[in-house]
Amino acid sequence: MNPFSSGTRLRDMIRAIRACKTAAEERAVVRKECAAIRAAISENDQDYRHRNLAKLMFIHMLGYPTHFGQMECLKLIASAGFPEKRIGYLGLMLLLDERQEVLMLVTNSLKQDLNHSNQYIVGLALCALGNICSAEMARDLAPEVERLLHGRDPNIKKKAALCSIRIIRKVPDLAENFMGPAASLLKEKHHGVLIAGVQLCTDLCKANTDALEYLRKNCTEGLVRILKDVSNSPYAPEYDIAGITDPFLHIRVLRLMRMLGQEDADSSEYMNDILAQVATKTESNKNVGNAILYECVETIMGIEATSGLRVLAINILGRFLSNRDNNIRYVALNMLMKAITVDAQAVQRHRTTILECVKDSDASIRKRALELVFLLVNDGNVKPLAKELIDYLEVSDQEFKGDLTAKICSIVEKFSQEKLWYIDQMFKVLSLAGNYVKDDVWHALIVVISNAPDLQGYSVRSLYRALQTSYEQESLVRVAVWCIGEYGEMLVNNVGVLEVEEPMTVTESDAVDAVELALKRHSSDMTTRAMSLIALLKLSSRFTPTSERIKEIVTQHKGSVALELQQRSIEFNSIIQRHQNIKWVTDLLVVNNIARHPLKILVVESMHLLLGCWCMCRSSLVERMPVLDEAAYLGKRAGSSQPTLSAEKSSKPTTSAASLKLPNGVAKPPAAPLVDLLDLSSDDAPVLPSAPNDFLNDLLGIGLPNSSSSGAAPSTTTDLLMDLLSIGTSPAQNGPSDSNVVPSSAKAAESKPAPVTAPVMDLLDGLPSNASPPRDENLVYPTITAFESSTLKIAFSFEKQPEKPQVTLISATFTNLSSSTLTNFIFQAAVPKFVQLHLDPASSSTLPANGNGTITQSLRVTNTQHGQKPLAMRVRMAYKFNDEDKLEQGQISNFPPGL
Amino acid sequence: ILLQNRQGKTRLAKYYVPLEDSEKHKVEYEVHRLVVNRDPKFTNFVEFRTHKVIYRRYAGLFFSMCVDITDNELAYLECIHLFVEILDHFFSNVCELDLVFNFHKVYLILDEFILAGELQETSKRAITERMAELEKLE
C-alpha cells in the first residue's frame, strides 16, 4: 500500500498508538500519520477527509500540533452531507478556538447552516456557535439565533437558548434583543427548553440591569410555578434522579430566583412560600436532595427572606455540618462563610463543630473550616479559639502547619488585647511550628518585645526555656538569640519577674552556651548563625567574664565557608580585641538582620562604612538598642509608601550619633563624608523607591542625626563617600551586588562602582589619610578630534557633573570635509562592557558639503570602572555619498585621562 | 469551564474558555496531580487556581469539571454522574476502551449534554434517543 495514502482506519491508528511502548515510538507513529494526512490534504483528497480529521482530533488530544488541519474543518463544514458537516464542526470546536483568524471564514457557512431546512444541521451549527463563537460572530449571527428561539422544535430551541447565553457573554449589548424570547421560554413544558431558558435568564440578569428588572416583573410568577410543578410532580421516570424529579431544573430555578429576589422585597416575598416548601420537603439522605437544599439555602440567604426562613436555612446548614459525608460538610462550611455576614450569631452556635472540621483529615475541609474560624474570631472568643488552634498545631499534618500557623499568627496579632498574652501565644507558636512562621511575623514580635520594657525579662526567660526543648524551630531560635543578646542580663539577674513565672537560675555561661549551640548546630541557616554571632558580640560587652570565651567562639568562625559569617567573625574579632563598648554598631547589625533580603547588600555595605568610621571614633556608645519604632514598622510592613515616615525617623537623634561627630583628630576626615552620605540619602529620599529608602534612612537614622550642618564641599565629599562605599565591597562581590542594588536604589548603584582607593583594613587601623584622593573640581576636559577621514571629521567635547564622576556627557560634532552633501547619515558607537552608553538622537541626518554645517549628537557614557580603566569607543558612520552607500569605522582611544 | 477525564492520560478534554495549547496541557497535568492522590473519603472538591475542580472517580477514570467558585458543587457532582450514566447507556456498559476508540462519539454526546458550558438536557432518555437519531443519519 502506498504509505502516503490515508489507508489506515481511525481504529487502526488508535490501536497502533496504544501499542506503542515508549514515547518515542508513539511520536514516530504520530509523525507518520501526520505526514500521511498532510499529503492527503495537499492532494485534496475528498474520500478520506473526515477520517483524516477524526485522526487529527485524536492526535490533538495526545498533545501534538495539528494546526495544519484547520482548513480541512472548514472544507468539511462547507460540504453538503450531514456526516461530513458533523465531523467538520466537531473538529472546528476541538482544533480551533475563538481567537483564531480562520474562524472568521466559518461565519458564512454557519449562517447558511442556521437557515438550513434540516433541523439536525441547524442543531450542529448552533452547537458549534455555542461553543466557540467570538464577539464578531455573535454580532453577525445573533438575529438568526433569535429567530430560532421562536421555532417549534424543542431541540433547536434549547440549543438556541444556550447559544444566546454565549452571545450575551461575548456581547452584553445584545442582551435586550433576547429578553422577550427568554421570558417566553419559561412557559414551555419541555424540561430541556426550560432549563436552557432559565439559564439564559440568569445570564441576562448578569448582563444588564434592565433585563433584570424586566425579568423580575415578568417571570417571578412563572418561576415559582415551575418550581412548584417540579417539586410536587409525581414520579417522572424521564427526569428522575434518586427519587427527585429533575434536580438540575430545581437548582437552576433556585439560582435564578436568587438573582431576581436580591434586594427586592416584593419578589422575595413572593418566593418565601415555595422556598419554605422546598427547604422542608426535600429529602436529605441523597446527594441530589442535598444539592437542592444547598442551593435553596443559598437563595434564602441571598434574597430578602423572612427571618423564620433564615433560621430554617441555618438549621439546614447545621444538619449538613454534622453529616458524615465530607462533601456535604464542605459545602456547609462554604455556605456558613457567606452566612456569617448575614447572621453571625447563628453561625457562632456551630463553633465547636467547625473547630472539629479544622482537624479533619481532608485538606479541602480543613482549609474551609480554618477560613471560617478565622472569620468567627472576635474579641470575646479569641482566647479559647487560639488555644484550641495552638493545641491542634502540635498534632496537625506537616503541609497544613503553614496555613494554620499563618492564620493563628494573624488572629493573635489582630485580636491581642494585652501584650503578655500576645507574647505568650507567639512563643507557643514559635516553639511548635517555628519553621512555618513567616519572617515578618517574628520581626513584628521583636518589635513588640522591644516596646514592652516590663516584659523583656519575662520574654527572654521564656524563650530561653523554650529554646531548651525546641532547638529545631528556626524562627524560635532567631527570636531567642536576639533576645538573649539584647536582654541577656535580664535572663541572668531575673529582672522583672512576673508572678506567673517559675523561678530559674541561669548563669552567664549558660546563656552563652545557648547562643553557641544555635551558632554551631548544623541545621541552623546563615541568618540564624549571623544573628548568633551578633548576639555573642553583644553579650561580650554585657558579660565581661565570658568575653574571652566569646572571642574564642568568634575566632573559630573566621574560617567559615560562608562569606558573610567569615566577614562578620573577622570584624567582630577585631572589635572585641580593640574595644569594649561596642553597642551601637552591633545594633546596626541587628537591623541588618531584620532587613528584607534585596536590601542586604546595600545594608551590609553601609554597615562596613559605619564600622570603619566607628573604629576610628573610639568613643563610648549607647548601652541598649533604641526601641524599635512600632508604628513605623507596621507602616512599612503594610507597604505604605510615605516618605514622611522615613523623614521623621531620620531626624530622630540618638545618643550614638552625637558621639560620631566628636571632633577627633584622626576620625575627622572620614566622619565628614559619612555625615554627608546620610545627608545625601535623606535628600534623595523622595526620588528613591520608598521601601529601600525608608530602610536606608532607618538604618542611618538610628546611627546619626540629619546633619545639614556638615557643610563640606559637596563634590569632593561625595567622591569620598563613594570611595568609602566601595571599600566595603570586595571586587569579587562587585558583580552580584550591582545587580542586587540596581532595582532598589539608583543612587546606590551609581555610587558603587567608584574606584577602590583604600583597602578596608587601612580604615580599621585608623589610617584614613588617603581616603580622599584629590579630584579636579572644575572637571574641564579638552575637546578632541575623535575621528578624521577624507570625508568626515568628528570632534568630541566633554562635560561632567561633579557629583557623578563616572558619567560623561559627550557632544559629538560631525563635519563634512568632502565637496558633496552626505545624506542618510547615521552614527553608531560601541563601548567595552564596563561602560554604558546612551545615544541621543542626532540633530539631522544630512551633512552639507565643505564644512558648511554640522550635525551634533550627544552621548552619555557611564564608566563603571571609573578611575581604573580608561574610556574607549569604536564608532561607525553610515551615509550616502553621491548616491552611494558608504561605511566608515574607527576606534577612539585618545580620550582625555580621567573620564 | 472544562471537562476532562483521565488516567494520567487525557481521554477527553473540552474547554469552554479559550486557552493556549500549552496552557491546556499544564492545566491537565496540574488537575491530574491534584486529583489523583486524594483519599476516596475526602471531598470531591479541590480548589484550583481561581476555580474549583469537582471530580469523581469511576474505576480508573477521573471525571473532572472545573467550575466557578460560586457554583453548586453537589449539583455538578450529580451532573458528572448523569454524564457517566448516559455514556453507560450509550455504550451499554461503558469501559475506558470504548471511550478511547469512540472518542468522537463521546464528544458528540457531551455536545448534546452540555453546550456553551451550561447544561442542555437533563433527561438521559432524551439524549440517548437523540444520539440514536443522529447515528441513523450517518
CSV table of C-alpha atoms in Angstrom, one decimal, chain A residues 356-499:
chain,number,residue,atom,x,y,z
A,356,GLU,CA,-13.7,19.9,64.7
A,357,CYS,CA,-13.7,20.3,61.0
A,358,VAL,CA,-10.3,22.2,61.2
A,359,LYS,CA,-8.9,18.9,62.4
A,360,ASP,CA,-10.4,16.9,59.6
A,361,SER,CA,-8.1,14.7,57.5
A,362,ASP,CA,-9.3,16.2,54.3
A,363,ALA,CA,-7.3,19.3,53.2
A,364,SER,CA,-10.3,20.9,51.4
A,365,ILE,CA,-12.4,20.8,54.5
A,366,ARG,CA,-9.6,21.9,56.8
A,367,LYS,CA,-8.9,24.9,54.6
A,368,ARG,CA,-12.6,26.0,54.5
A,369,ALA,CA,-13.0,25.4,58.2
A,370,LEU,CA,-9.9,27.3,59.1
A,371,GLU,CA,-11.1,30.3,57.0
A,372,LEU,CA,-14.4,30.1,58.7
A,373,VAL,CA,-12.9,30.0,62.1
A,374,PHE,CA,-10.8,33.0,61.1
A,375,LEU,CA,-14.0,34.9,60.4
A,376,LEU,CA,-15.6,33.7,63.5
A,377,VAL,CA,-12.9,35.1,65.8
A,378,ASN,CA,-13.9,38.1,67.8
A,379,ASP,CA,-12.7,39.8,70.9
A,380,GLY,CA,-14.8,37.6,73.1
A,381,ASN,CA,-13.8,34.2,71.9
A,382,VAL,CA,-10.3,34.8,70.7
A,383,LYS,CA,-8.6,33.2,73.8
A,384,PRO,CA,-10.3,29.8,73.7
A,385,LEU,CA,-10.2,29.6,69.9
A,386,ALA,CA,-6.5,30.5,69.8
A,387,LYS,CA,-5.8,27.9,72.5
A,388,GLU,CA,-7.7,25.2,70.5
A,389,LEU,CA,-5.8,26.0,67.3
A,390,ILE,CA,-2.5,26.1,69.0
A,391,ASP,CA,-3.2,22.8,70.7
A,392,TYR,CA,-4.1,21.4,67.3
A,393,LEU,CA,-0.9,22.8,65.8
A,394,GLU,CA,1.0,20.2,67.8
A,395,VAL,CA,-0.6,17.2,66.0
A,396,SER,CA,-1.5,18.6,62.6
A,397,ASP,CA,-0.2,17.5,59.3
A,398,GLN,CA,3.1,18.9,58.1
A,399,GLU,CA,1.6,20.5,55.0
A,400,PHE,CA,-1.3,22.1,56.9
A,401,LYS,CA,1.0,23.7,59.5
A,402,GLY,CA,2.0,26.5,57.3
A,403,ASP,CA,-1.6,27.7,56.7
A,404,LEU,CA,-2.6,27.1,60.3
A,405,THR,CA,0.4,29.0,61.6
A,406,ALA,CA,-0.2,31.9,59.4
A,407,LYS,CA,-3.8,32.1,60.5
A,408,ILE,CA,-3.1,31.7,64.2
A,409,CYS,CA,-0.4,34.4,63.9
A,410,SER,CA,-2.8,36.8,62.3
A,411,ILE,CA,-5.6,36.0,64.7
A,412,VAL,CA,-3.2,36.6,67.6
A,413,GLU,CA,-1.9,39.8,66.2
A,414,LYS,CA,-5.3,41.1,65.3
A,415,PHE,CA,-7.1,40.4,68.5
A,416,SER,CA,-4.5,40.7,71.1
A,417,GLN,CA,-5.7,42.9,73.9
A,418,GLU,CA,-2.6,42.6,76.1
A,419,LYS,CA,1.0,42.2,75.2
A,420,LEU,CA,1.7,39.4,77.6
A,421,TRP,CA,-1.0,37.2,76.0
A,422,TYR,CA,0.3,38.0,72.6
A,423,ILE,CA,3.9,37.3,73.5
A,424,ASP,CA,2.9,34.1,75.2
A,425,GLN,CA,0.8,32.8,72.2
A,426,MET,CA,3.6,33.7,69.8
A,427,PHE,CA,6.1,31.8,71.9
A,428,LYS,CA,3.9,28.8,71.8
A,429,VAL,CA,3.5,29.0,68.1
A,430,LEU,CA,7.2,29.5,67.6
A,431,SER,CA,8.1,26.6,69.7
A,432,LEU,CA,5.6,24.3,68.0
A,433,ALA,CA,5.9,25.5,64.4
A,434,GLY,CA,8.7,28.0,64.3
A,435,ASN,CA,9.8,26.7,60.9
A,436,TYR,CA,6.5,27.8,59.4
A,437,VAL,CA,6.4,31.3,60.9
A,438,LYS,CA,6.9,34.0,58.3
A,439,ASP,CA,9.7,36.4,58.7
A,440,ASP,CA,7.5,39.4,59.1
A,441,VAL,CA,5.7,37.8,61.9
A,442,TRP,CA,8.7,37.2,64.1
A,443,HIS,CA,10.1,40.6,63.1
A,444,ALA,CA,6.8,42.1,64.5
A,445,LEU,CA,7.2,40.1,67.6
A,446,ILE,CA,10.7,41.5,68.2
A,447,VAL,CA,9.3,45.0,67.7
A,448,VAL,CA,6.6,44.3,70.3
A,449,ILE,CA,9.1,42.9,72.8
A,450,SER,CA,11.4,45.9,72.4
A,451,ASN,CA,8.5,48.1,73.0
A,452,ALA,CA,7.4,46.4,76.2
A,453,PRO,CA,10.2,47.1,78.8
A,454,ASP,CA,8.4,45.3,81.6
A,455,LEU,CA,8.0,42.1,79.7
A,456,GLN,CA,11.5,41.9,78.3
A,457,GLY,CA,12.8,39.9,81.2
A,458,TYR,CA,9.9,37.6,81.1
A,459,SER,CA,10.3,37.1,77.3
A,460,VAL,CA,13.9,36.3,77.4
A,461,ARG,CA,13.4,33.8,80.2
A,462,SER,CA,10.5,32.1,78.4
A,463,LEU,CA,12.5,32.0,75.2
A,464,TYR,CA,15.4,30.6,77.0
A,465,ARG,CA,13.3,27.9,78.4
A,466,ALA,CA,11.6,27.1,75.1
A,467,LEU,CA,14.9,27.0,73.4
A,468,GLN,CA,16.0,24.1,75.6
A,469,THR,CA,13.2,21.9,74.1
A,470,SER,CA,12.7,23.2,70.6
A,471,TYR,CA,16.1,23.9,69.1
A,472,GLU,CA,14.9,22.7,65.7
A,473,GLN,CA,12.4,25.6,65.2
A,474,GLU,CA,14.3,28.1,63.2
A,475,SER,CA,12.4,31.3,64.0
A,476,LEU,CA,12.2,30.5,67.6
A,477,VAL,CA,15.9,30.2,67.7
A,478,ARG,CA,16.3,33.5,66.0
A,479,VAL,CA,13.9,35.4,68.3
A,480,ALA,CA,15.5,33.8,71.3
A,481,VAL,CA,19.0,34.5,70.2
A,482,TRP,CA,18.1,38.1,69.5
A,483,CYS,CA,16.5,38.5,72.9
A,484,ILE,CA,19.4,36.8,74.8
A,485,GLY,CA,21.8,39.1,73.0
A,486,GLU,CA,19.7,42.1,73.8
A,487,TYR,CA,18.4,41.4,77.2
A,488,GLY,CA,21.0,38.8,78.4
A,489,GLU,CA,21.5,40.4,81.7
A,490,MET,CA,17.7,40.2,82.5
A,491,LEU,CA,18.0,36.5,81.9
A,492,VAL,CA,20.8,36.1,84.4
A,493,ASN,CA,19.7,38.6,87.0
A,494,ASN,CA,16.0,37.7,86.9
A,495,VAL,CA,14.9,41.2,86.3
A,496,GLY,CA,11.2,42.0,86.2
A,497,VAL,CA,9.9,38.6,87.3
A,498,LEU,CA,6.2,38.2,86.8
A,499,GLU,CA,4.0,36.4,89.3
